[in-house]
JSON list of C-alpha atoms in Angstrom, two decimals:
[
{"chain": "A", "resi": 1, "resn": "VAL", "atom": "CA", "xyz": [146.85, 176.61, 143.44]},
{"chain": "A", "resi": 2, "resn": "HIS", "atom": "CA", "xyz": [148.85, 173.49, 142.66]},
{"chain": "A", "resi": 3, "resn": "LEU", "atom": "CA", "xyz": [151.86, 171.68, 144.11]},
{"chain": "A", "resi": 4, "resn": "GLN", "atom": "CA", "xyz": [155.33, 171.99, 142.67]},
{"chain": "A", "resi": 5, "resn": "GLU", "atom": "CA", "xyz": [158.04, 169.38, 143.15]},
{"chain": "A", "resi": 6, "resn": "SER", "atom": "CA", "xyz": [161.78, 169.77, 142.80]},
{"chain": "A", "resi": 7, "resn": "GLY", "atom": "CA", "xyz": [164.90, 167.76, 143.49]},
{"chain": "A", "resi": 8, "resn": "GLY", "atom": "CA", "xyz": [164.65, 164.75, 141.22]},
{"chain": "A", "resi": 9, "resn": "GLY", "atom": "CA", "xyz": [167.50, 163.57, 139.04]},
{"chain": "A", "resi": 10, "resn": "LEU", "atom": "CA", "xyz": [170.06, 160.87, 138.40]},
{"chain": "A", "resi": 11, "resn": "VAL", "atom": "CA", "xyz": [172.08, 159.30, 141.20]},
{"chain": "A", "resi": 12, "resn": "GLU", "atom": "CA", "xyz": [174.23, 156.22, 141.60]},
{"chain": "A", "resi": 13, "resn": "THR", "atom": "CA", "xyz": [173.26, 153.25, 143.74]},
{"chain": "A", "resi": 14, "resn": "GLY", "atom": "CA", "xyz": [173.79, 154.10, 147.39]},
{"chain": "A", "resi": 15, "resn": "GLY", "atom": "CA", "xyz": [173.46, 157.82, 146.78]},
{"chain": "A", "resi": 16, "resn": "SER", "atom": "CA", "xyz": [171.00, 160.34, 148.16]},
{"chain": "A", "resi": 17, "resn": "LEU", "atom": "CA", "xyz": [168.47, 162.81, 146.84]},
{"chain": "A", "resi": 18, "resn": "ARG", "atom": "CA", "xyz": [166.14, 165.25, 148.50]},
{"chain": "A", "resi": 19, "resn": "LEU", "atom": "CA", "xyz": [162.75, 166.00, 147.01]},
{"chain": "A", "resi": 20, "resn": "SER", "atom": "CA", "xyz": [160.78, 169.10, 147.92]},
{"chain": "A", "resi": 21, "resn": "CYS", "atom": "CA", "xyz": [157.18, 170.07, 147.30]},
{"chain": "A", "resi": 22, "resn": "ALA", "atom": "CA", "xyz": [155.50, 173.41, 147.82]},
{"chain": "A", "resi": 23, "resn": "PRO", "atom": "CA", "xyz": [152.21, 175.08, 146.93]},
{"chain": "A", "resi": 24, "resn": "SER", "atom": "CA", "xyz": [152.41, 177.44, 143.96]},
{"chain": "A", "resi": 25, "resn": "LYS", "atom": "CA", "xyz": [151.11, 180.23, 146.21]},
{"chain": "A", "resi": 26, "resn": "SER", "atom": "CA", "xyz": [150.36, 180.80, 149.85]},
{"chain": "A", "resi": 27, "resn": "VAL", "atom": "CA", "xyz": [147.62, 178.61, 151.30]},
{"chain": "A", "resi": 28, "resn": "PHE", "atom": "CA", "xyz": [145.65, 178.73, 154.51]},
{"chain": "A", "resi": 29, "resn": "GLY", "atom": "CA", "xyz": [146.44, 175.22, 155.71]},
{"chain": "A", "resi": 30, "resn": "ALA", "atom": "CA", "xyz": [147.25, 171.60, 154.98]},
{"chain": "A", "resi": 31, "resn": "ASN", "atom": "CA", "xyz": [146.36, 168.27, 156.55]},
{"chain": "A", "resi": 32, "resn": "ASP", "atom": "CA", "xyz": [148.03, 165.09, 155.34]},
{"chain": "A", "resi": 33, "resn": "MET", "atom": "CA", "xyz": [150.87, 165.50, 152.88]},
{"chain": "A", "resi": 34, "resn": "GLY", "atom": "CA", "xyz": [153.11, 162.92, 151.30]},
{"chain": "A", "resi": 35, "resn": "TRP", "atom": "CA", "xyz": [154.69, 161.20, 148.36]},
{"chain": "A", "resi": 36, "resn": "TYR", "atom": "CA", "xyz": [153.72, 158.46, 145.95]},
{"chain": "A", "resi": 37, "resn": "ARG", "atom": "CA", "xyz": [155.79, 156.98, 143.18]},
{"chain": "A", "resi": 38, "resn": "GLN", "atom": "CA", "xyz": [154.96, 155.24, 139.97]},
{"chain": "A", "resi": 39, "resn": "VAL", "atom": "CA", "xyz": [156.84, 153.16, 137.45]},
{"chain": "A", "resi": 40, "resn": "PRO", "atom": "CA", "xyz": [155.26, 153.09, 133.97]},
{"chain": "A", "resi": 41, "resn": "GLY", "atom": "CA", "xyz": [152.93, 150.12, 133.70]},
{"chain": "A", "resi": 42, "resn": "HIS", "atom": "CA", "xyz": [152.62, 149.74, 137.45]},
{"chain": "A", "resi": 43, "resn": "THR", "atom": "CA", "xyz": [150.23, 151.12, 140.02]},
{"chain": "A", "resi": 44, "resn": "ARG", "atom": "CA", "xyz": [151.14, 154.17, 142.03]},
{"chain": "A", "resi": 45, "resn": "GLU", "atom": "CA", "xyz": [152.48, 153.22, 145.46]},
{"chain": "A", "resi": 46, "resn": "LEU", "atom": "CA", "xyz": [152.69, 155.17, 148.68]},
{"chain": "A", "resi": 47, "resn": "VAL", "atom": "CA", "xyz": [156.22, 156.14, 149.61]},
{"chain": "A", "resi": 48, "resn": "ALA", "atom": "CA", "xyz": [155.59, 158.21, 152.73]},
{"chain": "A", "resi": 49, "resn": "SER", "atom": "CA", "xyz": [152.96, 160.38, 154.33]},
{"chain": "A", "resi": 50, "resn": "ILE", "atom": "CA", "xyz": [152.85, 162.75, 157.27]},
{"chain": "A", "resi": 51, "resn": "THR", "atom": "CA", "xyz": [149.84, 164.11, 159.14]},
{"chain": "A", "resi": 52, "resn": "LYS", "atom": "CA", "xyz": [149.41, 167.63, 160.43]},
{"chain": "A", "resi": 53, "resn": "ASP", "atom": "CA", "xyz": [150.37, 166.24, 163.85]},
{"chain": "A", "resi": 54, "resn": "GLY", "atom": "CA", "xyz": [153.65, 164.91, 162.51]},
{"chain": "A", "resi": 55, "resn": "ASP", "atom": "CA", "xyz": [152.79, 161.21, 162.39]},
{"chain": "A", "resi": 56, "resn": "ALA", "atom": "CA", "xyz": [154.75, 159.66, 159.55]},
{"chain": "A", "resi": 57, "resn": "LYS", "atom": "CA", "xyz": [154.12, 156.44, 157.66]},
{"chain": "A", "resi": 58, "resn": "TYR", "atom": "CA", "xyz": [156.38, 154.74, 155.15]},
{"chain": "A", "resi": 59, "resn": "GLY", "atom": "CA", "xyz": [156.07, 152.11, 152.49]},
{"chain": "A", "resi": 60, "resn": "ASP", "atom": "CA", "xyz": [157.79, 148.88, 153.49]},
{"chain": "A", "resi": 61, "resn": "SER", "atom": "CA", "xyz": [160.36, 149.18, 150.72]},
{"chain": "A", "resi": 62, "resn": "VAL", "atom": "CA", "xyz": [161.67, 152.55, 151.92]},
{"chain": "A", "resi": 63, "resn": "LYS", "atom": "CA", "xyz": [161.55, 152.20, 155.71]},
{"chain": "A", "resi": 64, "resn": "GLY", "atom": "CA", "xyz": [164.86, 153.08, 157.28]},
{"chain": "A", "resi": 65, "resn": "ARG", "atom": "CA", "xyz": [166.13, 154.77, 154.12]},
{"chain": "A", "resi": 66, "resn": "PHE", "atom": "CA", "xyz": [163.68, 157.61, 153.44]},
{"chain": "A", "resi": 67, "resn": "THR", "atom": "CA", "xyz": [162.57, 160.36, 155.79]},
{"chain": "A", "resi": 68, "resn": "ILE", "atom": "CA", "xyz": [159.59, 162.63, 155.28]},
{"chain": "A", "resi": 69, "resn": "SER", "atom": "CA", "xyz": [159.36, 166.06, 156.86]},
{"chain": "A", "resi": 70, "resn": "ARG", "atom": "CA", "xyz": [157.21, 169.15, 156.53]},
{"chain": "A", "resi": 71, "resn": "ASP", "atom": "CA", "xyz": [157.21, 172.86, 157.23]},
{"chain": "A", "resi": 72, "resn": "TYR", "atom": "CA", "xyz": [154.04, 173.72, 159.09]},
{"chain": "A", "resi": 73, "resn": "PHE", "atom": "CA", "xyz": [154.22, 177.42, 158.30]},
{"chain": "A", "resi": 74, "resn": "LYS", "atom": "CA", "xyz": [154.95, 177.18, 154.59]},
{"chain": "A", "resi": 75, "resn": "HIS", "atom": "CA", "xyz": [152.89, 173.99, 154.14]},
{"chain": "A", "resi": 76, "resn": "THR", "atom": "CA", "xyz": [155.68, 172.27, 152.27]},
{"chain": "A", "resi": 77, "resn": "VAL", "atom": "CA", "xyz": [156.81, 168.66, 152.40]},
{"chain": "A", "resi": 78, "resn": "ALA", "atom": "CA", "xyz": [160.19, 167.10, 151.73]},
{"chain": "A", "resi": 79, "resn": "LEU", "atom": "CA", "xyz": [161.50, 163.58, 151.22]},
{"chain": "A", "resi": 80, "resn": "GLN", "atom": "CA", "xyz": [165.09, 162.74, 152.08]},
{"chain": "A", "resi": 81, "resn": "MET", "atom": "CA", "xyz": [166.08, 159.61, 150.22]},
{"chain": "A", "resi": 82, "resn": "ASN", "atom": "CA", "xyz": [169.23, 157.77, 151.28]},
{"chain": "A", "resi": 83, "resn": "SER", "atom": "CA", "xyz": [170.79, 154.49, 150.21]},
{"chain": "A", "resi": 84, "resn": "LEU", "atom": "CA", "xyz": [168.99, 154.69, 146.90]},
{"chain": "A", "resi": 85, "resn": "GLN", "atom": "CA", "xyz": [168.62, 151.52, 144.90]},
{"chain": "A", "resi": 86, "resn": "PRO", "atom": "CA", "xyz": [167.79, 150.95, 141.21]},
{"chain": "A", "resi": 87, "resn": "GLU", "atom": "CA", "xyz": [164.33, 149.76, 142.24]},
{"chain": "A", "resi": 88, "resn": "ASP", "atom": "CA", "xyz": [163.66, 153.26, 143.59]},
{"chain": "A", "resi": 89, "resn": "THR", "atom": "CA", "xyz": [163.68, 154.55, 140.02]},
{"chain": "A", "resi": 90, "resn": "ALA", "atom": "CA", "xyz": [160.24, 156.06, 139.38]},
{"chain": "A", "resi": 91, "resn": "ILE", "atom": "CA", "xyz": [158.30, 159.25, 138.97]},
{"chain": "A", "resi": 92, "resn": "TYR", "atom": "CA", "xyz": [157.67, 160.71, 142.40]},
{"chain": "A", "resi": 93, "resn": "TYR", "atom": "CA", "xyz": [154.49, 162.67, 143.04]},
{"chain": "A", "resi": 94, "resn": "CYS", "atom": "CA", "xyz": [153.75, 164.78, 146.05]},
{"chain": "A", "resi": 95, "resn": "TYR", "atom": "CA", "xyz": [150.23, 165.33, 147.31]},
{"chain": "A", "resi": 96, "resn": "GLY", "atom": "CA", "xyz": [148.60, 167.43, 149.95]},
{"chain": "A", "resi": 97, "resn": "ASP", "atom": "CA", "xyz": [145.14, 167.86, 151.48]},
{"chain": "A", "resi": 98, "resn": "VAL", "atom": "CA", "xyz": [145.11, 171.63, 151.23]},
{"chain": "A", "resi": 99, "resn": "ILE", "atom": "CA", "xyz": [142.74, 174.48, 151.99]},
{"chain": "A", "resi": 100, "resn": "GLU", "atom": "CA", "xyz": [143.54, 177.56, 149.94]},
{"chain": "A", "resi": 101, "resn": "HIS", "atom": "CA", "xyz": [141.53, 180.12, 151.88]},
{"chain": "A", "resi": 102, "resn": "GLN", "atom": "CA", "xyz": [139.72, 180.04, 155.20]},
{"chain": "A", "resi": 103, "resn": "TRP", "atom": "CA", "xyz": [136.40, 180.17, 153.35]},
{"chain": "A", "resi": 104, "resn": "THR", "atom": "CA", "xyz": [137.12, 177.48, 150.75]},
{"chain": "A", "resi": 105, "resn": "GLY", "atom": "CA", "xyz": [136.92, 173.73, 151.02]},
{"chain": "A", "resi": 106, "resn": "TRP", "atom": "CA", "xyz": [139.67, 171.16, 151.27]},
{"chain": "A", "resi": 107, "resn": "ASP", "atom": "CA", "xyz": [141.16, 169.76, 148.09]},
{"chain": "A", "resi": 108, "resn": "VAL", "atom": "CA", "xyz": [143.66, 166.99, 147.52]},
{"chain": "A", "resi": 109, "resn": "LEU", "atom": "CA", "xyz": [146.28, 168.43, 145.22]},
{"chain": "A", "resi": 110, "resn": "TRP", "atom": "CA", "xyz": [148.99, 166.62, 143.30]},
{"chain": "A", "resi": 111, "resn": "GLY", "atom": "CA", "xyz": [152.27, 167.72, 141.85]},
{"chain": "A", "resi": 112, "resn": "GLN", "atom": "CA", "xyz": [153.23, 167.10, 138.24]},
{"chain": "A", "resi": 113, "resn": "GLY", "atom": "CA", "xyz": [155.82, 164.50, 139.22]},
{"chain": "A", "resi": 114, "resn": "THR", "atom": "CA", "xyz": [159.59, 164.49, 139.31]},
{"chain": "A", "resi": 115, "resn": "GLN", "atom": "CA", "xyz": [161.76, 161.75, 137.84]},
{"chain": "A", "resi": 116, "resn": "VAL", "atom": "CA", "xyz": [164.23, 159.89, 140.01]},
{"chain": "A", "resi": 117, "resn": "ASN", "atom": "CA", "xyz": [166.70, 157.60, 138.30]},
{"chain": "A", "resi": 118, "resn": "VAL", "atom": "CA", "xyz": [169.09, 155.38, 140.22]},
{"chain": "A", "resi": 119, "resn": "SER", "atom": "CA", "xyz": [171.85, 153.82, 138.16]},
{"chain": "A", "resi": 120, "resn": "SER", "atom": "CA", "xyz": [173.26, 150.41, 139.02]}
]
């Protein structure tokens, strides 16, 4: 099983995008899920995370503009990004602490990344 992202693309400054992330097949459960982003040549930074209890955390640069949500039945996670700025341009990666079957262990899975470009 792996995670699959969708929803990236090109948007103008001030615009919005919604990213989605889902397991490639049905899984038994998920704990923390979230999003990181990375600009080439820079370290990956946390954008937002959400626990299985619904507690959300955000990176300082996106607070008030981005909203993370999840579907507890499908074990998917989404990121609504509003008021996008050129500095939000990056590759966005979703991750999830996932258990595939009741008898398997927990694994932290990552998506392949989706490009978000914000034009000035």
